[in-house]
Amino acid sequence: QVQLVESGGGLVQAGGSLRLSCSASGSAPGRTPSSYIMGWFRRPPGKDREFVAAVSRNGGITYYGDSVKGRFTISRDNAENTVYLQMNSLKPEDTAVYYCAADYSTSPTTVRSIPVNYDYWGQGTPVTVSS
């Protein structure tokens, strides 16, 4: 089992920045936290969950949803078992609960954006962007 704990959410004005963190612990036998693709998803109020960003196991490949490209940056520190989401130029439409997720992969360079592929999820951290 992998446990994921998000932090860093809060209230920010439009145009501001936030940095989310996701700390990973535990793993299935034979695996480590660095065995997983890491992704961020979000669920805006009254809407479906949507893909935000993902990073490959080795941190070298990243992939973003269209609505956050150029504003958000995902990164990971495998030594610290932590993944980050730097969010800049925030907009009111970025308001959502943000979830961290882990997807086991044998490839060090694969990224995925489909929620059903992800095996483990955190509890989420709320982000509110005021206009």
Short mmCIF file of N, CA, C and O in Angstrom, two decimals:
data_model
loop_
_atom_site.label_atom_id
_atom_site.label_comp_id
_atom_site.label_asym_id
_atom_site.label_seq_id
_atom_site.Cartn_x
_atom_site.Cartn_y
_atom_site.Cartn_z
N GLN A 1 0.83 -1.20 0.00
CA GLN A 1 0.00 0.00 0.00
C GLN A 1 0.87 1.25 0.00
O GLN A 1 1.89 1.29 0.67
N VAL A 2 0.44 2.23 -0.75
CA VAL A 2 1.10 3.53 -0.78
C VAL A 2 0.18 4.54 -0.13
O VAL A 2 -1.00 4.63 -0.47
N GLN A 3 0.70 5.29 0.81
CA GLN A 3 -0.08 6.35 1.44
C GLN A 3 0.40 7.69 0.88
O GLN A 3 1.61 7.95 0.81
N LEU A 4 -0.56 8.51 0.49
CA LEU A 4 -0.27 9.82 -0.10
C LEU A 4 -0.93 10.90 0.74
O LEU A 4 -2.13 10.80 1.05
N VAL A 5 -0.17 11.91 1.09
CA VAL A 5 -0.69 13.01 1.89
C VAL A 5 -0.36 14.33 1.21
O VAL A 5 0.82 14.67 1.05
N GLU A 6 -1.40 15.05 0.82
CA GLU A 6 -1.21 16.35 0.17
C GLU A 6 -1.18 17.47 1.21
O GLU A 6 -1.79 17.36 2.28
N SER A 7 -0.51 18.53 0.85
CA SER A 7 -0.48 19.73 1.68
C SER A 7 -0.22 20.94 0.80
O SER A 7 0.18 20.79 -0.36
N GLY A 8 -0.44 22.13 1.36
CA GLY A 8 -0.12 23.35 0.64
C GLY A 8 -1.30 24.09 0.06
O GLY A 8 -1.14 25.19 -0.49
N GLY A 9 -2.50 23.51 0.14
CA GLY A 9 -3.66 24.20 -0.38
C GLY A 9 -4.04 25.38 0.49
O GLY A 9 -3.52 25.57 1.59
N GLY A 10 -4.96 26.19 -0.02
CA GLY A 10 -5.41 27.34 0.74
C GLY A 10 -6.13 28.35 -0.13
O GLY A 10 -6.56 28.03 -1.24
N LEU A 11 -6.25 29.55 0.40
CA LEU A 11 -6.94 30.65 -0.28
C LEU A 11 -5.90 31.60 -0.85
O LEU A 11 -4.98 32.02 -0.14
N VAL A 12 -6.07 31.96 -2.11
CA VAL A 12 -5.13 32.86 -2.77
C VAL A 12 -5.90 33.75 -3.73
O VAL A 12 -6.95 33.35 -4.26
N GLN A 13 -5.41 34.95 -3.96
CA GLN A 13 -6.04 35.84 -4.91
C GLN A 13 -5.65 35.47 -6.33
O GLN A 13 -4.57 34.89 -6.57
N ALA A 14 -6.51 35.81 -7.26
CA ALA A 14 -6.21 35.58 -8.67
C ALA A 14 -4.88 36.23 -9.03
O ALA A 14 -4.59 37.36 -8.60
N GLY A 15 -4.09 35.51 -9.80
CA GLY A 15 -2.76 35.97 -10.17
C GLY A 15 -1.67 35.51 -9.23
O GLY A 15 -0.48 35.65 -9.54
N GLY A 16 -2.05 34.97 -8.10
CA GLY A 16 -1.09 34.51 -7.11
C GLY A 16 -0.58 33.11 -7.39
O GLY A 16 -0.89 32.51 -8.42
N SER A 17 0.21 32.61 -6.45
CA SER A 17 0.84 31.30 -6.60
C SER A 17 0.64 30.46 -5.35
O SER A 17 0.48 30.99 -4.24
N LEU A 18 0.67 29.17 -5.55
CA LEU A 18 0.67 28.20 -4.47
C LEU A 18 1.56 27.04 -4.89
O LEU A 18 1.68 26.75 -6.08
N ARG A 19 2.12 26.37 -3.90
CA ARG A 19 2.88 25.16 -4.16
C ARG A 19 2.29 24.03 -3.33
O ARG A 19 2.31 24.07 -2.10
N LEU A 20 1.80 23.02 -4.04
CA LEU A 20 1.27 21.85 -3.39
C LEU A 20 2.37 20.79 -3.26
O LEU A 20 3.23 20.67 -4.13
N SER A 21 2.29 20.04 -2.18
CA SER A 21 3.22 18.93 -1.96
C SER A 21 2.43 17.66 -1.72
O SER A 21 1.32 17.70 -1.19
N CYS A 22 3.02 16.55 -2.10
CA CYS A 22 2.42 15.24 -1.86
C CYS A 22 3.53 14.32 -1.36
O CYS A 22 4.47 14.02 -2.09
N SER A 23 3.37 13.89 -0.13
CA SER A 23 4.36 13.01 0.47
C SER A 23 3.88 11.57 0.37
O SER A 23 2.75 11.26 0.74
N ALA A 24 4.75 10.69 -0.14
CA ALA A 24 4.42 9.28 -0.32
C ALA A 24 5.16 8.43 0.69
O ALA A 24 6.33 8.68 1.00
N SER A 25 4.47 7.41 1.18
CA SER A 25 5.10 6.46 2.10
C SER A 25 4.53 5.08 1.84
O SER A 25 3.42 4.94 1.31
N GLY A 26 5.31 4.07 2.22
CA GLY A 26 4.87 2.70 2.02
C GLY A 26 4.97 2.29 0.57
O GLY A 26 5.18 3.11 -0.31
N SER A 27 4.81 1.02 0.33
CA SER A 27 4.81 0.50 -1.03
C SER A 27 4.49 -0.98 -0.99
O SER A 27 4.59 -1.61 0.05
N ALA A 28 4.13 -1.50 -2.15
CA ALA A 28 3.91 -2.95 -2.25
C ALA A 28 5.26 -3.66 -2.18
O ALA A 28 6.30 -3.06 -2.46
N PRO A 29 5.27 -4.96 -1.84
CA PRO A 29 6.53 -5.70 -1.79
C PRO A 29 7.28 -5.60 -3.10
O PRO A 29 6.70 -5.76 -4.18
N GLY A 30 8.58 -5.35 -3.02
CA GLY A 30 9.39 -5.26 -4.22
C GLY A 30 9.34 -3.93 -4.92
O GLY A 30 9.98 -3.75 -5.97
N ARG A 31 8.58 -3.01 -4.38
CA ARG A 31 8.46 -1.70 -5.00
C ARG A 31 8.85 -0.62 -4.00
O ARG A 31 8.84 -0.85 -2.80
N THR A 32 9.14 0.55 -4.52
CA THR A 32 9.42 1.71 -3.69
C THR A 32 8.54 2.85 -4.18
O THR A 32 7.95 2.76 -5.25
N PRO A 33 8.45 3.93 -3.42
CA PRO A 33 7.66 5.07 -3.91
C PRO A 33 8.12 5.57 -5.28
O PRO A 33 7.31 6.11 -6.04
N SER A 34 9.39 5.38 -5.63
CA SER A 34 9.86 5.82 -6.94
C SER A 34 9.47 4.87 -8.06
O SER A 34 9.84 5.09 -9.21
N SER A 35 8.73 3.80 -7.75
CA SER A 35 8.24 2.87 -8.77
C SER A 35 6.96 3.38 -9.43
O SER A 35 6.40 2.68 -10.28
N TYR A 36 6.50 4.53 -9.04
CA TYR A 36 5.19 5.01 -9.45
C TYR A 36 5.25 6.30 -10.26
O TYR A 36 5.99 7.23 -9.91
N ILE A 37 4.47 6.33 -11.33
CA ILE A 37 4.14 7.60 -11.96
C ILE A 37 3.32 8.39 -10.94
O ILE A 37 2.46 7.84 -10.26
N MET A 38 3.58 9.69 -10.86
CA MET A 38 2.82 10.53 -9.93
C MET A 38 2.00 11.55 -10.72
O MET A 38 2.49 12.15 -11.68
N GLY A 39 0.77 11.72 -10.30
CA GLY A 39 -0.11 12.65 -10.99
C GLY A 39 -0.86 13.55 -10.02
O GLY A 39 -1.01 13.22 -8.84
N TRP A 40 -1.28 14.67 -10.54
CA TRP A 40 -2.19 15.56 -9.82
C TRP A 40 -3.49 15.66 -10.62
O TRP A 40 -3.48 15.84 -11.85
N PHE A 41 -4.59 15.55 -9.91
CA PHE A 41 -5.92 15.71 -10.49
C PHE A 41 -6.66 16.73 -9.62
O PHE A 41 -6.25 17.04 -8.51
N ARG A 42 -7.75 17.23 -10.14
CA ARG A 42 -8.55 18.16 -9.34
C ARG A 42 -10.03 17.96 -9.64
O ARG A 42 -10.40 17.48 -10.71
N ARG A 43 -10.84 18.33 -8.64
CA ARG A 43 -12.30 18.27 -8.80
C ARG A 43 -12.85 19.64 -8.45
O ARG A 43 -12.96 19.99 -7.27
N PRO A 44 -13.20 20.44 -9.46
CA PRO A 44 -13.82 21.74 -9.18
C PRO A 44 -15.20 21.54 -8.57
O PRO A 44 -15.83 20.48 -8.76
N PRO A 45 -15.73 22.54 -7.89
CA PRO A 45 -17.06 22.41 -7.28
C PRO A 45 -18.12 22.07 -8.32
O PRO A 45 -18.25 22.75 -9.34
N GLY A 46 -18.86 21.01 -8.09
CA GLY A 46 -19.94 20.63 -8.97
C GLY A 46 -19.52 20.03 -10.30
O GLY A 46 -20.37 19.85 -11.18
N LYS A 47 -18.23 19.73 -10.45
CA LYS A 47 -17.76 19.20 -11.72
C LYS A 47 -17.06 17.87 -11.53
O LYS A 47 -16.76 17.45 -10.41
N ASP A 48 -16.76 17.23 -12.65
CA ASP A 48 -16.04 15.96 -12.60
C ASP A 48 -14.55 16.18 -12.32
O ASP A 48 -14.00 17.26 -12.56
N ARG A 49 -13.93 15.10 -11.88
CA ARG A 49 -12.49 15.13 -11.69
C ARG A 49 -11.79 15.32 -13.02
O ARG A 49 -12.20 14.75 -14.03
N GLU A 50 -10.70 16.09 -13.02
CA GLU A 50 -9.96 16.31 -14.26
C GLU A 50 -8.46 16.20 -14.02
O GLU A 50 -7.96 16.45 -12.92
N PHE A 51 -7.78 15.84 -15.07
CA PHE A 51 -6.33 15.67 -15.02
C PHE A 51 -5.65 17.04 -15.00
O PHE A 51 -6.04 17.95 -15.74
N VAL A 52 -4.63 17.16 -14.15
CA VAL A 52 -3.86 18.39 -14.07
C VAL A 52 -2.45 18.20 -14.63
O VAL A 52 -2.03 18.90 -15.54
N ALA A 53 -1.72 17.23 -14.07
CA ALA A 53 -0.33 17.03 -14.49
C ALA A 53 0.15 15.67 -14.03
O ALA A 53 -0.39 15.10 -13.07
N ALA A 54 1.18 15.15 -14.71
CA ALA A 54 1.80 13.89 -14.32
C ALA A 54 3.29 13.96 -14.58
O ALA A 54 3.75 14.70 -15.46
N VAL A 55 4.04 13.19 -13.80
CA VAL A 55 5.49 13.14 -13.96
C VAL A 55 5.92 11.68 -13.94
O VAL A 55 5.41 10.87 -13.16
N SER A 56 6.87 11.35 -14.80
CA SER A 56 7.36 9.98 -14.90
C SER A 56 8.16 9.60 -13.66
O SER A 56 8.54 10.44 -12.85
N ARG A 57 8.45 8.31 -13.57
CA ARG A 57 9.19 7.81 -12.42
C ARG A 57 10.53 8.51 -12.25
O ARG A 57 10.94 8.80 -11.13
N ASN A 58 11.22 8.75 -13.36
CA ASN A 58 12.55 9.37 -13.25
C ASN A 58 12.50 10.89 -13.22
O ASN A 58 13.54 11.54 -13.14
N GLY A 59 11.30 11.45 -13.31
CA GLY A 59 11.15 12.90 -13.26
C GLY A 59 11.47 13.60 -14.56
O GLY A 59 11.31 14.83 -14.65
N GLY A 60 11.86 12.86 -15.57
CA GLY A 60 12.29 13.50 -16.81
C GLY A 60 11.18 13.83 -17.78
O GLY A 60 11.37 14.65 -18.68
N ILE A 61 10.04 13.20 -17.62
CA ILE A 61 8.92 13.42 -18.53
C ILE A 61 7.74 13.98 -17.74
O ILE A 61 7.37 13.45 -16.70
N THR A 62 7.17 15.06 -18.24
CA THR A 62 5.99 15.66 -17.62
C THR A 62 4.91 15.85 -18.67
O THR A 62 5.19 15.95 -19.88
N TYR A 63 3.70 15.92 -18.19
CA TYR A 63 2.55 16.07 -19.08
C TYR A 63 1.50 16.87 -18.35
O TYR A 63 1.29 16.66 -17.16
N TYR A 64 0.84 17.81 -19.08
CA TYR A 64 -0.09 18.73 -18.44
C TYR A 64 -1.44 18.76 -19.14
O TYR A 64 -1.53 18.59 -20.37
N GLY A 65 -2.46 19.04 -18.37
CA GLY A 65 -3.74 19.32 -18.95
C GLY A 65 -3.71 20.67 -19.66
O GLY A 65 -2.95 21.56 -19.28
N ASP A 66 -4.54 20.82 -20.66
CA ASP A 66 -4.50 22.03 -21.49
C ASP A 66 -4.76 23.29 -20.66
O ASP A 66 -4.18 24.35 -20.94
N SER A 67 -5.61 23.19 -19.67
CA SER A 67 -6.00 24.39 -18.92
C SER A 67 -4.90 24.91 -18.00
O SER A 67 -5.00 26.05 -17.51
N VAL A 68 -3.86 24.12 -17.76
CA VAL A 68 -2.81 24.56 -16.83
C VAL A 68 -1.44 24.69 -17.50
O VAL A 68 -0.48 25.12 -16.85
N LYS A 69 -1.34 24.33 -18.76
CA LYS A 69 -0.05 24.42 -19.45
C LYS A 69 0.50 25.84 -19.40
O LYS A 69 -0.22 26.81 -19.62
N GLY A 70 1.78 25.93 -19.08
CA GLY A 70 2.43 27.23 -19.02
C GLY A 70 2.27 27.94 -17.70
O GLY A 70 2.94 28.95 -17.45
N ARG A 71 1.39 27.42 -16.82
CA ARG A 71 1.17 28.05 -15.52
C ARG A 71 1.58 27.15 -14.37
O ARG A 71 2.03 27.62 -13.33
N PHE A 72 1.39 25.85 -14.53
CA PHE A 72 1.69 24.88 -13.48
C PHE A 72 2.93 24.08 -13.86
O PHE A 72 3.18 23.81 -15.04
N THR A 73 3.67 23.67 -12.84
CA THR A 73 4.84 22.83 -13.04
C THR A 73 4.84 21.70 -12.02
O THR A 73 4.75 21.95 -10.81
N ILE A 74 4.94 20.47 -12.53
CA ILE A 74 5.02 19.31 -11.65
C ILE A 74 6.48 18.87 -11.57
O ILE A 74 7.22 18.93 -12.56
N SER A 75 6.88 18.43 -10.39
CA SER A 75 8.23 17.91 -10.21
C SER A 75 8.20 16.89 -9.08
O SER A 75 7.22 16.80 -8.34
N ARG A 76 9.29 16.14 -8.97
CA ARG A 76 9.36 15.14 -7.91
C ARG A 76 10.77 15.06 -7.37
O ARG A 76 11.75 15.32 -8.09
N ASP A 77 10.85 14.69 -6.11
CA ASP A 77 12.12 14.45 -5.45
C ASP A 77 12.06 13.03 -4.92
O ASP A 77 11.46 12.77 -3.87
N ASN A 78 12.66 12.10 -5.65
CA ASN A 78 12.57 10.69 -5.26
C ASN A 78 13.34 10.40 -3.97
O ASN A 78 13.00 9.46 -3.25
N ALA A 79 14.33 11.19 -3.69
CA ALA A 79 15.06 10.99 -2.43
C ALA A 79 14.18 11.32 -1.23
O ALA A 79 14.33 10.74 -0.15
N GLU A 80 13.26 12.26 -1.43
CA GLU A 80 12.35 12.67 -0.36
C GLU A 80 10.95 12.07 -0.50
O GLU A 80 10.07 12.34 0.31
N ASN A 81 10.75 11.27 -1.55
CA ASN A 81 9.43 10.64 -1.80
C ASN A 81 8.32 11.69 -1.83
O ASN A 81 7.25 11.50 -1.24
N THR A 82 8.60 12.77 -2.53
CA THR A 82 7.65 13.88 -2.56
C THR A 82 7.48 14.36 -4.00
O THR A 82 8.45 14.41 -4.76
N VAL A 83 6.26 14.71 -4.33
CA VAL A 83 5.96 15.32 -5.62
C VAL A 83 5.34 16.68 -5.36
O VAL A 83 4.62 16.87 -4.37
N TYR A 84 5.65 17.63 -6.23
CA TYR A 84 5.22 19.00 -6.05
C TYR A 84 4.40 19.46 -7.25
O TYR A 84 4.55 18.97 -8.37
N LEU A 85 3.55 20.44 -6.98
CA LEU A 85 2.83 21.12 -8.06
C LEU A 85 2.93 22.61 -7.78
O LEU A 85 2.29 23.13 -6.86
N GLN A 86 3.76 23.28 -8.56
CA GLN A 86 3.89 24.72 -8.47
C GLN A 86 2.83 25.35 -9.36
O GLN A 86 2.81 25.10 -10.57
N MET A 87 1.97 26.16 -8.76
CA MET A 87 0.86 26.75 -9.48
C MET A 87 1.04 28.27 -9.50
O MET A 87 1.01 28.91 -8.44
N ASN A 88 1.22 28.81 -10.68
CA ASN A 88 1.40 30.25 -10.85
C ASN A 88 0.24 30.83 -11.66
O ASN A 88 -0.50 30.10 -12.32
N SER A 89 0.11 32.15 -11.60
CA SER A 89 -0.93 32.85 -12.37
C SER A 89 -2.30 32.19 -12.15
O SER A 89 -3.03 31.91 -13.11
N LEU A 90 -2.61 31.96 -10.92
CA LEU A 90 -3.86 31.24 -10.60
C LEU A 90 -5.08 32.04 -11.01
O LEU A 90 -5.10 33.28 -10.94
N LYS A 91 -6.10 31.31 -11.43
CA LYS A 91 -7.36 31.88 -11.87
C LYS A 91 -8.49 31.35 -11.00
O LYS A 91 -8.37 30.25 -10.43
N PRO A 92 -9.59 32.06 -10.91
CA PRO A 92 -10.73 31.53 -10.13
C PRO A 92 -11.16 30.14 -10.58
O PRO A 92 -11.60 29.33 -9.75
N GLU A 93 -11.04 29.87 -11.87
CA GLU A 93 -11.44 28.55 -12.37
C GLU A 93 -10.49 27.43 -11.95
O GLU A 93 -10.75 26.26 -12.21
N ASP A 94 -9.39 27.77 -11.31
CA ASP A 94 -8.50 26.75 -10.74
C ASP A 94 -8.99 26.27 -9.36
O ASP A 94 -8.42 25.34 -8.79
N THR A 95 -10.03 26.91 -8.85
CA THR A 95 -10.59 26.51 -7.57
C THR A 95 -11.07 25.06 -7.64
O THR A 95 -11.85 24.70 -8.52
N ALA A 96 -10.58 24.24 -6.72
CA ALA A 96 -10.89 22.81 -6.73
C ALA A 96 -10.24 22.15 -5.53
O ALA A 96 -9.41 22.75 -4.85
N VAL A 97 -10.63 20.90 -5.32
CA VAL A 97 -9.87 20.03 -4.43
C VAL A 97 -8.83 19.32 -5.28
O VAL A 97 -9.19 18.71 -6.30
N TYR A 98 -7.59 19.40 -4.90
CA TYR A 98 -6.49 18.82 -5.65
C TYR A 98 -6.05 17.50 -5.00
O TYR A 98 -5.81 17.45 -3.80
N TYR A 99 -5.94 16.49 -5.85
CA TYR A 99 -5.58 15.15 -5.39
C TYR A 99 -4.27 14.70 -6.01
O TYR A 99 -4.04 14.88 -7.22
N CYS A 100 -3.47 14.06 -5.20
CA CYS A 100 -2.26 13.41 -5.65
C CYS A 100 -2.57 11.93 -5.87
O CYS A 100 -3.36 11.34 -5.11
N ALA A 101 -1.96 11.33 -6.89
CA ALA A 101 -2.21 9.93 -7.18
C ALA A 101 -0.94 9.25 -7.66
O ALA A 101 -0.05 9.90 -8.22
N ALA A 102 -0.86 7.93 -7.43
CA ALA A 102 0.30 7.14 -7.80
C ALA A 102 -0.12 5.96 -8.68
O ALA A 102 -1.12 5.29 -8.39
N ASP A 103 0.65 5.73 -9.72
CA ASP A 103 0.35 4.70 -10.72
C ASP A 103 1.61 3.88 -10.93
O ASP A 103 2.60 4.39 -11.46
N TYR A 104 1.56 2.59 -10.55
CA TYR A 104 2.74 1.75 -10.71
C TYR A 104 3.09 1.59 -12.18
O TYR A 104 2.21 1.39 -13.03
N SER A 105 4.39 1.66 -12.48
CA SER A 105 4.84 1.49 -13.85
C SER A 105 6.22 0.85 -13.88
O SER A 105 7.07 1.16 -13.04
N THR A 106 6.44 -0.02 -14.86
CA THR A 106 7.76 -0.61 -15.04
C THR A 106 8.65 0.28 -15.89
O THR A 106 9.84 0.03 -16.00
N SER A 107 8.07 1.30 -16.50
CA SER A 107 8.84 2.19 -17.37
C SER A 107 9.23 3.45 -16.61
O SER A 107 8.39 4.07 -15.96
N PRO A 108 10.47 3.86 -16.70
CA PRO A 108 10.89 5.08 -15.99
C PRO A 108 10.46 6.37 -16.69
O PRO A 108 10.60 7.45 -16.11
N THR A 109 9.94 6.26 -17.92
CA THR A 109 9.66 7.48 -18.69
C THR A 109 8.20 7.61 -19.13
O THR A 109 7.87 8.50 -19.89
N THR A 110 7.35 6.75 -18.68
CA THR A 110 5.94 6.82 -19.06
C THR A 110 5.19 7.79 -18.17
O THR A 110 5.47 7.91 -16.98
N VAL A 111 4.22 8.50 -18.76
CA VAL A 111 3.28 9.30 -17.98
C VAL A 111 1.87 8.91 -18.42
O VAL A 111 1.65 8.47 -19.54
N ARG A 112 0.90 9.09 -17.53
CA ARG A 112 -0.49 8.75 -17.84
C ARG A 112 -1.40 9.85 -17.29
O ARG A 112 -1.10 10.46 -16.27
N SER A 113 -2.54 10.04 -17.95
CA SER A 113 -3.47 11.09 -17.56
C SER A 113 -4.86 10.58 -17.22
O SER A 113 -5.72 11.38 -16.89
N ILE A 114 -5.07 9.26 -17.31
CA ILE A 114 -6.39 8.70 -17.08
C ILE A 114 -6.52 8.28 -15.62
O ILE A 114 -5.74 7.45 -15.15
N PRO A 115 -7.51 8.80 -14.91
CA PRO A 115 -7.61 8.49 -13.47
C PRO A 115 -7.70 7.00 -13.16
O PRO A 115 -7.14 6.55 -12.16
N VAL A 116 -8.36 6.23 -14.00
CA VAL A 116 -8.57 4.83 -13.69
C VAL A 116 -7.24 4.06 -13.67
O VAL A 116 -7.15 2.99 -13.08
N ASN A 117 -6.20 4.60 -14.29
CA ASN A 117 -4.90 3.93 -14.29
C ASN A 117 -4.20 4.04 -12.93
O ASN A 117 -3.29 3.28 -12.64
N TYR A 118 -4.61 5.00 -12.14
CA TYR A 118 -3.90 5.29 -10.89
C TYR A 118 -4.41 4.38 -9.76
O TYR A 118 -5.61 4.22 -9.57
N ASP A 119 -3.44 3.84 -9.03
CA ASP A 119 -3.75 2.84 -8.02
C ASP A 119 -4.04 3.43 -6.65
O ASP A 119 -4.81 2.86 -5.87
N TYR A 120 -3.39 4.53 -6.33
CA TYR A 120 -3.49 5.10 -4.99
C TYR A 120 -3.79 6.59 -5.07
O TYR A 120 -3.28 7.27 -5.97
N TRP A 121 -4.57 7.05 -4.11
CA TRP A 121 -5.00 8.45 -4.09
C TRP A 121 -4.86 9.02 -2.69
O TRP A 121 -5.06 8.32 -1.69
N GLY A 122 -4.54 10.31 -2.64
CA GLY A 122 -4.56 11.02 -1.38
C GLY A 122 -5.96 11.52 -1.06
O GLY A 122 -6.91 11.31 -1.82
N GLN A 123 -6.08 12.19 0.08
CA GLN A 123 -7.38 12.69 0.53
C GLN A 123 -7.74 14.04 -0.09
O GLN A 123 -8.90 14.45 -0.03
N GLY A 124 -6.77 14.70 -0.66
CA GLY A 124 -7.03 15.97 -1.33
C GLY A 124 -6.73 17.17 -0.46
O GLY A 124 -6.79 17.10 0.77
N THR A 125 -6.41 18.27 -1.12
CA THR A 125 -6.20 19.53 -0.44
C THR A 125 -6.94 20.61 -1.22
O THR A 125 -6.82 20.69 -2.44
N PRO A 126 -7.74 21.44 -0.54
CA PRO A 126 -8.55 22.42 -1.25
C PRO A 126 -7.76 23.67 -1.63
O PRO A 126 -6.93 24.16 -0.85
N VAL A 127 -8.03 24.14 -2.82
CA VAL A 127 -7.45 25.39 -3.31
C VAL A 127 -8.60 26.30 -3.72
O VAL A 127 -9.47 25.90 -4.51
N THR A 128 -8.61 27.51 -3.19
CA THR A 128 -9.63 28.49 -3.55
C THR A 128 -8.94 29.73 -4.08
O THR A 128 -8.09 30.30 -3.39
N VAL A 129 -9.31 30.14 -5.28
CA VAL A 129 -8.74 31.32 -5.90
C VAL A 129 -9.83 32.38 -5.99
O VAL A 129 -10.84 32.18 -6.66
N SER A 130 -9.63 33.47 -5.30
CA SER A 130 -10.62 34.54 -5.29
C SER A 130 -10.34 35.55 -6.40
O SER A 130 -9.19 35.81 -6.75
N SER A 131 -11.40 36.13 -6.91
CA SER A 131 -11.26 37.09 -8.02
C SER A 131 -11.09 38.50 -7.51
O SER A 131 -11.26 38.78 -6.33
#
